[in-house]
CSV table of C-alpha atoms and ligand atoms in Angstrom, one decimal:
chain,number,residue,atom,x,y,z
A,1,UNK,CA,24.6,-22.7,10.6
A,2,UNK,CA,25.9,-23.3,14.1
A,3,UNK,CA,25.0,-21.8,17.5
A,4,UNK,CA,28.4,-19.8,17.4
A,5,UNK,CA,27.5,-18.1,14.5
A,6,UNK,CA,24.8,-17.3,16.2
A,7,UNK,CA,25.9,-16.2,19.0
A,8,UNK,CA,28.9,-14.2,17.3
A,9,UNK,CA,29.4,-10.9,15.5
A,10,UNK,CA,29.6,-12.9,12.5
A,11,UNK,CA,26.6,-13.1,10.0
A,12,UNK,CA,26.4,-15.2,6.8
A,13,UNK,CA,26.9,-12.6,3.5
A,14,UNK,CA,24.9,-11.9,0.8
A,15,UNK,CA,25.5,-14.8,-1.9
A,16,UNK,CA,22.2,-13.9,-4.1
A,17,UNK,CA,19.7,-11.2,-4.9
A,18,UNK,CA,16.6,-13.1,-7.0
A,19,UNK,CA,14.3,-10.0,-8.8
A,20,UNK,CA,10.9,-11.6,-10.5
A,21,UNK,CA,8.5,-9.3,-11.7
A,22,UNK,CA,4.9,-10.4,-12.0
A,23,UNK,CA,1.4,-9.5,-13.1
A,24,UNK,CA,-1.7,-10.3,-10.8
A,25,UNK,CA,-5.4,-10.6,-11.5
A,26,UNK,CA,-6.5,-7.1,-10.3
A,27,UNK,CA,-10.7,-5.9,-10.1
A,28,UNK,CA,-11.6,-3.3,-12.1
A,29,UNK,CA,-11.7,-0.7,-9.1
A,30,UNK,CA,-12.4,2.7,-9.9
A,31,UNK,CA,-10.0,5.4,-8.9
A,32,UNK,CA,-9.5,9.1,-9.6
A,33,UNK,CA,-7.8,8.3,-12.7
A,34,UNK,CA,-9.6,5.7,-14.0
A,35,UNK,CA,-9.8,2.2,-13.8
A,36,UNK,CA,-7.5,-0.7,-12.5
A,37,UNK,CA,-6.0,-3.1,-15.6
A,38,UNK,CA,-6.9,-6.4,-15.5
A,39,UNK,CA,-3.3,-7.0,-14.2
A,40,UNK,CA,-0.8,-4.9,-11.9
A,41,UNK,CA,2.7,-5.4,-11.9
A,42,UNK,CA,4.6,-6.4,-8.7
A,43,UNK,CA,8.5,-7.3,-8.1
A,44,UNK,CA,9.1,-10.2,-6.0
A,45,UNK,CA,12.7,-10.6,-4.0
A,46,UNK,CA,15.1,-13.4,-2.8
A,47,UNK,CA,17.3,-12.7,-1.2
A,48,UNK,CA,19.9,-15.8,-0.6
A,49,UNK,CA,22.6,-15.9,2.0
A,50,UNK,CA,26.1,-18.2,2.8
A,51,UNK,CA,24.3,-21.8,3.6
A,52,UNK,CA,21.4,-21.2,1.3
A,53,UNK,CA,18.3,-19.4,3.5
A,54,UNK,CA,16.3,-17.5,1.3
A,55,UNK,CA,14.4,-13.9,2.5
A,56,UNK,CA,11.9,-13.0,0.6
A,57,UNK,CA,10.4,-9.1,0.1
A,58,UNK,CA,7.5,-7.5,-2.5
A,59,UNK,CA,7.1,-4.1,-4.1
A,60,UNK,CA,5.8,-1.8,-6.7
A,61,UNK,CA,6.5,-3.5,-10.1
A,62,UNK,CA,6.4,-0.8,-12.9
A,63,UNK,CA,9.3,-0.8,-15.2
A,64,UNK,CA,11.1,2.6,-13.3
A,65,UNK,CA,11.0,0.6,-9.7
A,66,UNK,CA,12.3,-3.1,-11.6
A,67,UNK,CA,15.2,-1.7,-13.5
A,68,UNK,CA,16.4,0.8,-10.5
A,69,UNK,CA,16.3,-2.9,-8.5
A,70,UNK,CA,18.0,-4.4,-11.2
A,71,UNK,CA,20.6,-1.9,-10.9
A,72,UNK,CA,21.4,-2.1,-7.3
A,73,UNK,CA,20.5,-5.7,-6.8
A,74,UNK,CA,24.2,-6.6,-7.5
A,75,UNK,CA,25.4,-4.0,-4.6
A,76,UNK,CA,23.9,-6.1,-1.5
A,77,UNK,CA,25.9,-8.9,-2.1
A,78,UNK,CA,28.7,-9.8,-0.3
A,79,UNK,CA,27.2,-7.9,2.7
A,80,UNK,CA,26.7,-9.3,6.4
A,81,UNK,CA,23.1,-10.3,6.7
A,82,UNK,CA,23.6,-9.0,10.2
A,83,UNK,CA,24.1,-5.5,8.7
A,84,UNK,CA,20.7,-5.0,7.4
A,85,UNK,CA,21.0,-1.0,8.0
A,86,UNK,CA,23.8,-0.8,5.7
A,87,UNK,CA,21.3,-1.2,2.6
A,88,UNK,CA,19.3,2.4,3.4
A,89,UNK,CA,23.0,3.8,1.8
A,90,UNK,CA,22.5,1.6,-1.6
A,91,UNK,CA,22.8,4.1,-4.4
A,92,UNK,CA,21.8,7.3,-2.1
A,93,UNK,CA,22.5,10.5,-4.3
A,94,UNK,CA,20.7,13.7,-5.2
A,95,UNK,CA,17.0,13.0,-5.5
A,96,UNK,CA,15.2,14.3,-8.4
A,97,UNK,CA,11.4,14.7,-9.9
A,98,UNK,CA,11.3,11.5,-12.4
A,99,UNK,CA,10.7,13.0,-15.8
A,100,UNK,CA,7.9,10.9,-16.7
A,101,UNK,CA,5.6,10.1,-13.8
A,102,UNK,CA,4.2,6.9,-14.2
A,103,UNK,CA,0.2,6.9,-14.4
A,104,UNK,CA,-0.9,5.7,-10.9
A,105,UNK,CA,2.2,6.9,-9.1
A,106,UNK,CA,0.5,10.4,-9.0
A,107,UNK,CA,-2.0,8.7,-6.4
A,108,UNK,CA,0.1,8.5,-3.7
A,109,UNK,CA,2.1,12.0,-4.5
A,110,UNK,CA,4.9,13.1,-6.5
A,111,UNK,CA,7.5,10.5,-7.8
A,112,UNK,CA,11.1,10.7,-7.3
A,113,UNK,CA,14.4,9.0,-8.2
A,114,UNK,CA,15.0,8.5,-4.4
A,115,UNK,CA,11.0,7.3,-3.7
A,116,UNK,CA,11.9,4.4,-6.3
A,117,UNK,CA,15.1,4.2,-4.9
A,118,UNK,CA,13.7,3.3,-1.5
A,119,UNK,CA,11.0,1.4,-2.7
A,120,UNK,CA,13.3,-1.0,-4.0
A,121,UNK,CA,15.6,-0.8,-0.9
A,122,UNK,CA,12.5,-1.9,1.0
A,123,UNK,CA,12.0,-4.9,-1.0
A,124,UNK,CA,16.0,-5.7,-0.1
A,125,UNK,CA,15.8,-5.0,3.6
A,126,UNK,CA,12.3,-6.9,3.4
A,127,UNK,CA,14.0,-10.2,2.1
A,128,UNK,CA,17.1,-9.5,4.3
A,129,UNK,CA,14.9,-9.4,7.4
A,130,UNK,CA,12.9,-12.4,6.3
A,131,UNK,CA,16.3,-14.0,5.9
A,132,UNK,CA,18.2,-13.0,8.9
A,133,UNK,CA,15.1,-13.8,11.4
A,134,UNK,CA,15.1,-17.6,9.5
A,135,UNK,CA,18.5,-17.8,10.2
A,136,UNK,CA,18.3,-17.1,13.8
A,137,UNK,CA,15.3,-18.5,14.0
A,138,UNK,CA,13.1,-15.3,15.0
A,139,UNK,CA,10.2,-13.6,13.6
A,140,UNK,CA,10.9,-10.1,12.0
A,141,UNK,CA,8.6,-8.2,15.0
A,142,UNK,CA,11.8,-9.6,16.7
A,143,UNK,CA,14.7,-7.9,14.8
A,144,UNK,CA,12.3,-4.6,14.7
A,145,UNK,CA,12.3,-4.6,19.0
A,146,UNK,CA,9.4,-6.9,19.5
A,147,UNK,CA,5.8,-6.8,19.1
A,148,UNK,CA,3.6,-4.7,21.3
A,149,UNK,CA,0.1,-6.4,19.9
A,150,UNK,CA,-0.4,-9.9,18.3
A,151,UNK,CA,-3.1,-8.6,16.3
A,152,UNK,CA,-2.9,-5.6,13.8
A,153,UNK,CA,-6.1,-3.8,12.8
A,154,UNK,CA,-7.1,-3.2,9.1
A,155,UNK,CA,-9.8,-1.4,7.5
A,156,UNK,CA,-12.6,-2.8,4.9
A,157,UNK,CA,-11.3,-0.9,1.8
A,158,UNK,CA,-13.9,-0.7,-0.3
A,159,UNK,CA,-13.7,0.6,-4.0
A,160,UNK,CA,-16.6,1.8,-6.6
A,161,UNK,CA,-16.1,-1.1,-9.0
A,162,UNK,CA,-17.2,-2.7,-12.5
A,163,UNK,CA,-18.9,-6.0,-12.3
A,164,UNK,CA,-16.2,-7.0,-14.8
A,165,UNK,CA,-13.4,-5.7,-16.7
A,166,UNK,CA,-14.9,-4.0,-20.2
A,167,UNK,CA,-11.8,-6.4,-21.9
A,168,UNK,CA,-11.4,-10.1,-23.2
A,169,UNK,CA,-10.1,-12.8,-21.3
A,170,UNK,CA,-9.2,-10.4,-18.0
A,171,UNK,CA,-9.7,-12.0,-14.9
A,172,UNK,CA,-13.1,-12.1,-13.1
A,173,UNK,CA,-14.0,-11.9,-9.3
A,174,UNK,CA,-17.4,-12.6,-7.0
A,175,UNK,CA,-17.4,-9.0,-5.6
A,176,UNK,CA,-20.1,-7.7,-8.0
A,177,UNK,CA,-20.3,-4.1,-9.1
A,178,UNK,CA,-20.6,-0.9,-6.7
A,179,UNK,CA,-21.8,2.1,-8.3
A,180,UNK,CA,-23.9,3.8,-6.2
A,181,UNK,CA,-24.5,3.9,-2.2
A,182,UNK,CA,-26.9,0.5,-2.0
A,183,UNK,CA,-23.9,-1.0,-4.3
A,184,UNK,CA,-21.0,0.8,-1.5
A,185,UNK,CA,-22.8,-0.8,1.1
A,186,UNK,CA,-23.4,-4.1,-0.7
A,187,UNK,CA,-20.3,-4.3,-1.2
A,188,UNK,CA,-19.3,-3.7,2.4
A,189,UNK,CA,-21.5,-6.6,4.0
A,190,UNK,CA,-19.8,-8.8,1.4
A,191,UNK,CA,-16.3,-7.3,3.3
A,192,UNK,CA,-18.0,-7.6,6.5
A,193,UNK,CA,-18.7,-11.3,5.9
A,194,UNK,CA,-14.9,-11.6,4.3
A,195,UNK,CA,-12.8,-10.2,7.2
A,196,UNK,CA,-15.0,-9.0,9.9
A,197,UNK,CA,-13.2,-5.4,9.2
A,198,UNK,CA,-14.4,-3.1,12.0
A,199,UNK,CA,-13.7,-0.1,10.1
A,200,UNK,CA,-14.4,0.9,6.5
A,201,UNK,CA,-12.6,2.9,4.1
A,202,UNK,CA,-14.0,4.0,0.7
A,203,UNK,CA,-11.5,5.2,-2.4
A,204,UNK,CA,-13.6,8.5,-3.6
A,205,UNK,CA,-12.5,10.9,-6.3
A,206,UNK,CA,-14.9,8.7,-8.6
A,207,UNK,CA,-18.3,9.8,-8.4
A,208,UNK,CA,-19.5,13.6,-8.0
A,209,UNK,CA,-19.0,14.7,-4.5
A,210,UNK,CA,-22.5,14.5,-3.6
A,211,UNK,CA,-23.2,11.0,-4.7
A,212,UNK,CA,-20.0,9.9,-2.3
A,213,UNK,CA,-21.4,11.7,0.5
A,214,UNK,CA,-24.8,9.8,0.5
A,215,UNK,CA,-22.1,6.9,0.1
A,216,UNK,CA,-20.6,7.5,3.2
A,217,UNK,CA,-23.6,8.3,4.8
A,218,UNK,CA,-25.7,5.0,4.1
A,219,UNK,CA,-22.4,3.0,5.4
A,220,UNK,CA,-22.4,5.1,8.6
A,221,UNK,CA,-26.6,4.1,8.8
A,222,UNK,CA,-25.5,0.1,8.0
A,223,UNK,CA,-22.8,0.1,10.3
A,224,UNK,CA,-23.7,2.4,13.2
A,225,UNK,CA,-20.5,3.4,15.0
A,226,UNK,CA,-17.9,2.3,12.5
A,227,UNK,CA,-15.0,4.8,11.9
A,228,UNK,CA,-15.3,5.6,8.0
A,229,UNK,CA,-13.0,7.4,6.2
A,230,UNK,CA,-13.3,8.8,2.1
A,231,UNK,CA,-10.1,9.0,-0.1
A,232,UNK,CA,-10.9,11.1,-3.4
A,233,UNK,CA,-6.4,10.9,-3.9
A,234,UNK,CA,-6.6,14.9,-3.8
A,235,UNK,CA,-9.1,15.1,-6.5
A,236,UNK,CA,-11.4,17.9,-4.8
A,237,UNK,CA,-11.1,21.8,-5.6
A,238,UNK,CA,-10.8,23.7,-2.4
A,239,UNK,CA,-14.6,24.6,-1.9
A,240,UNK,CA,-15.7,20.9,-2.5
A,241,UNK,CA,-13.5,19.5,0.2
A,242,UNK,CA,-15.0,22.5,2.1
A,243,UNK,CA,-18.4,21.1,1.5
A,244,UNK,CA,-17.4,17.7,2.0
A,245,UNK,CA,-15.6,18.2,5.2
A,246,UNK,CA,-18.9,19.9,6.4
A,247,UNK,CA,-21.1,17.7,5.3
A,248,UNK,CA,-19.0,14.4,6.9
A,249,UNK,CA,-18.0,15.7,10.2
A,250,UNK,CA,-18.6,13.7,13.0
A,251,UNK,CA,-19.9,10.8,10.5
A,252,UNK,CA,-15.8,10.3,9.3
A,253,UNK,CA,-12.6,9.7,11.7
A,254,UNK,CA,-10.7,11.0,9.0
A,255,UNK,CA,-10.4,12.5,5.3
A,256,UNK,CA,-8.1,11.4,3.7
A,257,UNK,CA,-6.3,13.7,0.9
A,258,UNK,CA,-9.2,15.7,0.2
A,259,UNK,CA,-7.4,18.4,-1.6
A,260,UNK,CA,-3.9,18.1,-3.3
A,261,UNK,CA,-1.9,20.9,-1.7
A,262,UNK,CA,-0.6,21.3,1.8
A,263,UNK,CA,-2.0,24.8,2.1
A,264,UNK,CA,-5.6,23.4,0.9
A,265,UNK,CA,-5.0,20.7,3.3
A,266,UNK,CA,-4.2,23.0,6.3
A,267,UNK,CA,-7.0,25.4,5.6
A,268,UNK,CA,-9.6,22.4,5.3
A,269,UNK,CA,-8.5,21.4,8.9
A,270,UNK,CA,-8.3,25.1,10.2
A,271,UNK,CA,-12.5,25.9,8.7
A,272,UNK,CA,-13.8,22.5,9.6
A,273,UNK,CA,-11.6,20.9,12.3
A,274,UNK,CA,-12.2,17.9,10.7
A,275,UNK,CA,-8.9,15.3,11.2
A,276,UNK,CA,-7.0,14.7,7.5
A,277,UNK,CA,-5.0,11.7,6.9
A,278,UNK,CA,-2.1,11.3,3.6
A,279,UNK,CA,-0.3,9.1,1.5
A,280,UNK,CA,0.2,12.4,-0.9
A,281,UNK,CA,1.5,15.3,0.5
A,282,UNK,CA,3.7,13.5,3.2
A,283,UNK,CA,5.3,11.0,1.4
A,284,UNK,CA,9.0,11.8,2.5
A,285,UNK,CA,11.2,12.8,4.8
A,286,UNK,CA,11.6,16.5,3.3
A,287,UNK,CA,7.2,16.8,3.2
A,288,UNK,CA,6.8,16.7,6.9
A,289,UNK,CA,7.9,19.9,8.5
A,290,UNK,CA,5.8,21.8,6.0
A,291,UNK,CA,3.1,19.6,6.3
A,292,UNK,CA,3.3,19.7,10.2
A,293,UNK,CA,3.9,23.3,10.6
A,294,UNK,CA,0.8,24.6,8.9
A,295,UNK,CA,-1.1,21.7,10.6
A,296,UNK,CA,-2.5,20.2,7.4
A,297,UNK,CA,-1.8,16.1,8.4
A,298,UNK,CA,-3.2,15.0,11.3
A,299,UNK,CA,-3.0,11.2,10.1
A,300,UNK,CA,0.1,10.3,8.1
A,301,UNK,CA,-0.5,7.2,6.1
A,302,UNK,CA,3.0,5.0,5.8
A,303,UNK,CA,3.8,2.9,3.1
A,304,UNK,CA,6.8,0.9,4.4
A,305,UNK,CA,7.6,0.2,0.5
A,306,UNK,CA,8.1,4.5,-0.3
A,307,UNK,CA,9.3,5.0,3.3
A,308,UNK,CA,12.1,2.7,2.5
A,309,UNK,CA,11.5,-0.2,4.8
A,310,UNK,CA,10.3,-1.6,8.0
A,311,UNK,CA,12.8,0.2,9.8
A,312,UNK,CA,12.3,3.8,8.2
A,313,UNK,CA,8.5,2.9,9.3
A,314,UNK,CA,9.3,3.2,12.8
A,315,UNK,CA,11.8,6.0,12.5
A,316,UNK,CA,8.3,8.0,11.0
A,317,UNK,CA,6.1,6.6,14.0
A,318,UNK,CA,8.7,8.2,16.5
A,319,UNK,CA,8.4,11.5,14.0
A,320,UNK,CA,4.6,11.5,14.2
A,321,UNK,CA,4.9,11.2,18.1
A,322,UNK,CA,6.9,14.0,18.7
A,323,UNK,CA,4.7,16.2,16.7
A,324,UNK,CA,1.4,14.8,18.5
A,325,UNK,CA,0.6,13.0,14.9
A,326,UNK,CA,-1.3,9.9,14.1
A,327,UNK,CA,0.2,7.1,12.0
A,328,UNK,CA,-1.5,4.2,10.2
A,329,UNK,CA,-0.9,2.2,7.0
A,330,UNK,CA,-1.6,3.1,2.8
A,331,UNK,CA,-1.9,0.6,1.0
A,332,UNK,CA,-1.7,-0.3,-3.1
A,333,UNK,CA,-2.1,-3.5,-5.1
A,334,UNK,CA,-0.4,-5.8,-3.0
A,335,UNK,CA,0.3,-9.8,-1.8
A,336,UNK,CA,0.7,-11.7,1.1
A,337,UNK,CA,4.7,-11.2,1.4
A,338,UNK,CA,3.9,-7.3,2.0
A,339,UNK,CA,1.0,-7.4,4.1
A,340,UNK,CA,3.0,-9.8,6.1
A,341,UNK,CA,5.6,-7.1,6.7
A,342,UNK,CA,3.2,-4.2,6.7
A,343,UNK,CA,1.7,-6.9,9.9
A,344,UNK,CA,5.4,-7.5,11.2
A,345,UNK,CA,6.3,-3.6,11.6
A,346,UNK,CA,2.4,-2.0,12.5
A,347,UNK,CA,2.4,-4.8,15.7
A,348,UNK,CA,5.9,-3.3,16.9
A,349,UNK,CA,4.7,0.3,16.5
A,350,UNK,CA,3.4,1.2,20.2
A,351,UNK,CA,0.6,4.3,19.1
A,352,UNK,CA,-1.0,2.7,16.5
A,353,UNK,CA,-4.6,4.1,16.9
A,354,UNK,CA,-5.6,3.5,13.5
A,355,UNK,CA,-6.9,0.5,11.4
A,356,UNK,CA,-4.5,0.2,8.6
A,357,UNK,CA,-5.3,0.1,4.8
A,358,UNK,CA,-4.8,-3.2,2.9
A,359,UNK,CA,-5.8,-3.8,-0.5
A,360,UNK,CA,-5.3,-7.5,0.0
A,361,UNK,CA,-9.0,-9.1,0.2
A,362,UNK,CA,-8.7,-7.7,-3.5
A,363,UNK,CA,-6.1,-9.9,-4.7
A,364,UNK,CA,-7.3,-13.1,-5.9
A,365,UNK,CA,-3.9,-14.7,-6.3
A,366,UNK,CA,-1.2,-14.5,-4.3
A,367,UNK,CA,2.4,-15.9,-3.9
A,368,UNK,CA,2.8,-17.4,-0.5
A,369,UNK,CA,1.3,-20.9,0.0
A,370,UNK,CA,-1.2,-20.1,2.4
A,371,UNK,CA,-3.5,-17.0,2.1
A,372,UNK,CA,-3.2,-14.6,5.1
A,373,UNK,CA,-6.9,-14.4,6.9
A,374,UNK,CA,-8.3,-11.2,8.5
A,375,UNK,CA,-10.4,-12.6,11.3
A,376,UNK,CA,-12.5,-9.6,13.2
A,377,UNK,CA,-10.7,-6.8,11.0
A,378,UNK,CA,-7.8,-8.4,11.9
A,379,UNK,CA,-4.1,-10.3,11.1
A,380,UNK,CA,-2.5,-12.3,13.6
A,381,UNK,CA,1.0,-11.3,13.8
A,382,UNK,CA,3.0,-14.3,12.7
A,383,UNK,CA,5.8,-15.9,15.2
A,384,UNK,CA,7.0,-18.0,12.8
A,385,UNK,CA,11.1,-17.5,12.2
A,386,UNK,CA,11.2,-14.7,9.5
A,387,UNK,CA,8.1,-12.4,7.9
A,388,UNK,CA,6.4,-16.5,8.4
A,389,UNK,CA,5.2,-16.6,4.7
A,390,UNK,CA,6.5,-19.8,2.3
A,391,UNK,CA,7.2,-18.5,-1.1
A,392,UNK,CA,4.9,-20.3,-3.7
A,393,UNK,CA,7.8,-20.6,-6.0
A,394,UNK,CA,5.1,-22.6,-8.9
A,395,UNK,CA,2.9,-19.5,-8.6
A,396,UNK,CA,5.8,-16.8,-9.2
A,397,UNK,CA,6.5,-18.5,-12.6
A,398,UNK,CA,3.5,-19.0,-13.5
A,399,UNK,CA,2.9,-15.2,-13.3
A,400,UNK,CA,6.2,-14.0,-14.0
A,401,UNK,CA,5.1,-16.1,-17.2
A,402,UNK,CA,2.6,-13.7,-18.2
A,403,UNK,CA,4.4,-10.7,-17.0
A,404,UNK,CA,6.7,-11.9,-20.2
A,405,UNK,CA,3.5,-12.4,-22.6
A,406,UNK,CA,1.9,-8.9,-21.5
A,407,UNK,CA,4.4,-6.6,-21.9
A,408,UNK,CA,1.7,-3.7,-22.8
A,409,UNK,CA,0.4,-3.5,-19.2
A,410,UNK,CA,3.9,-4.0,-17.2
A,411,UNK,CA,3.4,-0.3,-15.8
A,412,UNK,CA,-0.2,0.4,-14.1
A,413,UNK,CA,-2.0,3.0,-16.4
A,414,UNK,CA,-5.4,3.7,-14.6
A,415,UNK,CA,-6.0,6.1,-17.8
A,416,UNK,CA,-5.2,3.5,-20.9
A,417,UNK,CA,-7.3,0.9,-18.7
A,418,UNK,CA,-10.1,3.1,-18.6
A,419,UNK,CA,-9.6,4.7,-22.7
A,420,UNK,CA,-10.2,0.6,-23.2
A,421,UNK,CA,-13.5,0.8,-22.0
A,422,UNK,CA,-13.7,4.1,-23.3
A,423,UNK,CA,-11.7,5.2,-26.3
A,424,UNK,CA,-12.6,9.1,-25.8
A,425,UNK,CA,-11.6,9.2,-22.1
A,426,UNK,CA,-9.6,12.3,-20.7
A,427,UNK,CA,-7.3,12.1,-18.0
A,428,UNK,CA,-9.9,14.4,-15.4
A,429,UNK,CA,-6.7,16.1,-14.0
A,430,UNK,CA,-7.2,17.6,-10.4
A,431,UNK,CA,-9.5,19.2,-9.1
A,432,UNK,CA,-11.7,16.7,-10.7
A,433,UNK,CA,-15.0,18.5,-9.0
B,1,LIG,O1,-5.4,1.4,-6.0
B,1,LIG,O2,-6.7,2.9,-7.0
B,1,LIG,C1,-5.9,2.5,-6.1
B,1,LIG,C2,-5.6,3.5,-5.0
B,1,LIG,O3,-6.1,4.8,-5.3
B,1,LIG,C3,-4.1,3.6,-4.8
B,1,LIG,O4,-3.5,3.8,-6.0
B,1,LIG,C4,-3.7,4.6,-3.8
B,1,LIG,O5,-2.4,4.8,-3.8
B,1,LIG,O6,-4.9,3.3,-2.2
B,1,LIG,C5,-4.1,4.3,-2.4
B,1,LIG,C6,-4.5,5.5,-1.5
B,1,LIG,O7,-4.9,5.3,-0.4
B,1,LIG,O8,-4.4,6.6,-2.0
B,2,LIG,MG1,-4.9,7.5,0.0
């Protein structure tokens, strides 16, 4: 491309949109629910544009979020790669409670046709980002306004886990099991050692209250000082997040979710004072007010994927700022394309105050050639042209290869994971305790 392409209103088009789902080698981490499958789905994107750059974005792979991308895929080309807004309008319409609700979807709230919708578009404006900065030869943090850090925060995310998966042939990892506090904070030194994280989170909603409490407890006596937080995904009846919330103040910075509903939320806050963070009950632009106005979110989680892009990400940091909120980062199964964005966006976001989640140190394989490193609980933003990830195009066939031979698991099912180990098991439903 030449400088006055550059320099002009004139932006290559969309030629190309590329849509590979995969399956990854996923832990067997314990959940509300039940149990991770040995493999998660994930969709990777390429996008191409006039003179053959390729942007590249991630998201959620289940069958729902893959054929909705299939389905508006064609619509982005032909469009300027200098109009990356104009994909937030792809296939907006009335919005609508999906009839079936995917198993794990329920973790981070209620699934609509316009959540997949912009979980797909995320993926586009990822790759167009990714594309666009290549072709002018800045990083994303650029084309968002700049960065205000060059190092973004993440926390240890630790999960009760299996030592292995109870299945043939599923993949194994070095992490060992955590079942109890000595194996939670086990299982945190081996994070420690990892990443460096500075902060540690621990997925609840797994073992009875009690037993989670002494959890959090022996981390806060192994890592005096830490900020902890305890995500039970809403599983907790009124009184136990009650008891929880009494029993964790001051040793927490935040709960997250304790309880499902925003008027359980709000009256946890208002009887303990204790600060709640979501990736449930604010997980759209229509669950704020009520969630703000009875003061039951102090922390709102983002997930750039559900929030419909990078973009959108810091439209809901400027939300949370007017209404005195805190923002940080959920995060699900994901690779190093996302947590490069995730990285890109959270260092251009001025009152980040929170270590963001990142499931990454669980992923054992990934699709960019080099692994992303967390050094002292942190990424380096990249200044690389782009999101500064190389796709590993080898590795995306190779598990877009058994995406094709495993069709059984191409939508994560927490619940059928876990009836493999256990052919009597129940969905627990919520409250669990
Ligand atoms: O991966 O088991 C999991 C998590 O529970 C995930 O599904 C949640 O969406 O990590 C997430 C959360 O913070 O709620
Ligand atoms: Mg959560």
């Amino acid at each position: 491309m030449n400088a006055e392409l550059r320099t002009g209103t004139t932006f290559p088009a969309i030629t190309d949109v590329r849509l590979t789902p995969i399956l990854i080698a996923d832990p067997p981490l314990l959940n509300l629910s039940g149990v991770h499958q040995p493999y998660t789905p994930r969709l990777i994107v390429e996008v191409e544009i006039e003179g053959g750059i390729v942007g590249v974005g991630e998201t959620y792979g289940d069958t729902v979020y893959f054929e909705r991308a299939a389905a508006l895929a064609p619509e982005l080309v032909g469009r300027s790669i200098g109009a990356v807004n104009s994909i937030g309008g792809i296939g907006r319409g009335a919005s609508t409670l999906l009839d079936a609700q995917p198993a794990a979807s329920g973790l981070r709230g209620a699934l609509t046709t316009d959540k997949v919708r912009l979980s797909v578009l995320s993926a586009f404006e990822v790759a167009a980002l990714d594309a666009l900065g290549r072709y002018l030869g800045v990083p994303v943090h650029t084309l968002l306004g700049g960065k205000v850090r060059d190092r973004v925060e993440y926390s240890g995310y630790l999960f009760y886990k299996w030592a292995e998966h109870p299945v043939d042939d599923a993949p194994a990892d070095d992490w060992g099991a955590a079942l109890d506090p000595a194996g939670v904070v086990q299982l945190a030194r081996k994070f420690f050692e990892y990443g460096g994280f500075r902060s540690f989170k621990l997925k609840g909603g797994v073992m009875p209250p009690d037993e989670e409490i002494a959890a959090i407890k022996a981390l806060a006596a192994e890592f005096p000082g830490m900020p902890l937080r305890l995500d039970p995904n809403g599983g907790w009846s009124l009184p136990t997040a009650l008891h929880v919330a009494q029993e964790l103040t001051g040793v927490v910075e935040y709960l997250e979710d304790p309880a499902v509903t925003v008027a359980d939320m709000a009256e946890v806050h208002r009887r303990t004072g204790i600060p709640l963070a979501t990736n449930m009950i604010v997980t759209a632009l229509d669950e704020v007010k009520p969630a703000f106005d009875q003061d039951a979110v102090q922390i709102v989680l983002s997930d750039h994927h559900y929030w419909g892009g990078l973009f959108a990400t810091r439209d809901l940091a400027a939300v949370c700022r007017a209404y005195g909120r805190g923002l940080s980062m959920h995060s699900n199964t994901h690779l190093g394309i996302s947590l490069a964005a995730m990285t890109h966006v959270a260092a251009t976001v001025p009152d980040l105050e929170y270590a963001c989640d990142s499931h990454y140190p669980w992923q054992s394989e990934d699709v960019v050639t080099e692994r992303i490193t967390f050094t002292e609980g942190a990424v380096t933003v990249p200044d690389a042209p782009g999101l500064g990830v190389t796709l590993d195009r080898d590795a995306v066939a190779r598990l877009h290869e058994r995406w094709n031979a495993m069709p059984h698991l191409h939508d994560r099912d927490d619940i059928a994971a876990m009836r493999r180990a256990d052919p009597g098991y129940q969905d627990p439903g919520i409250p669990k305790y």
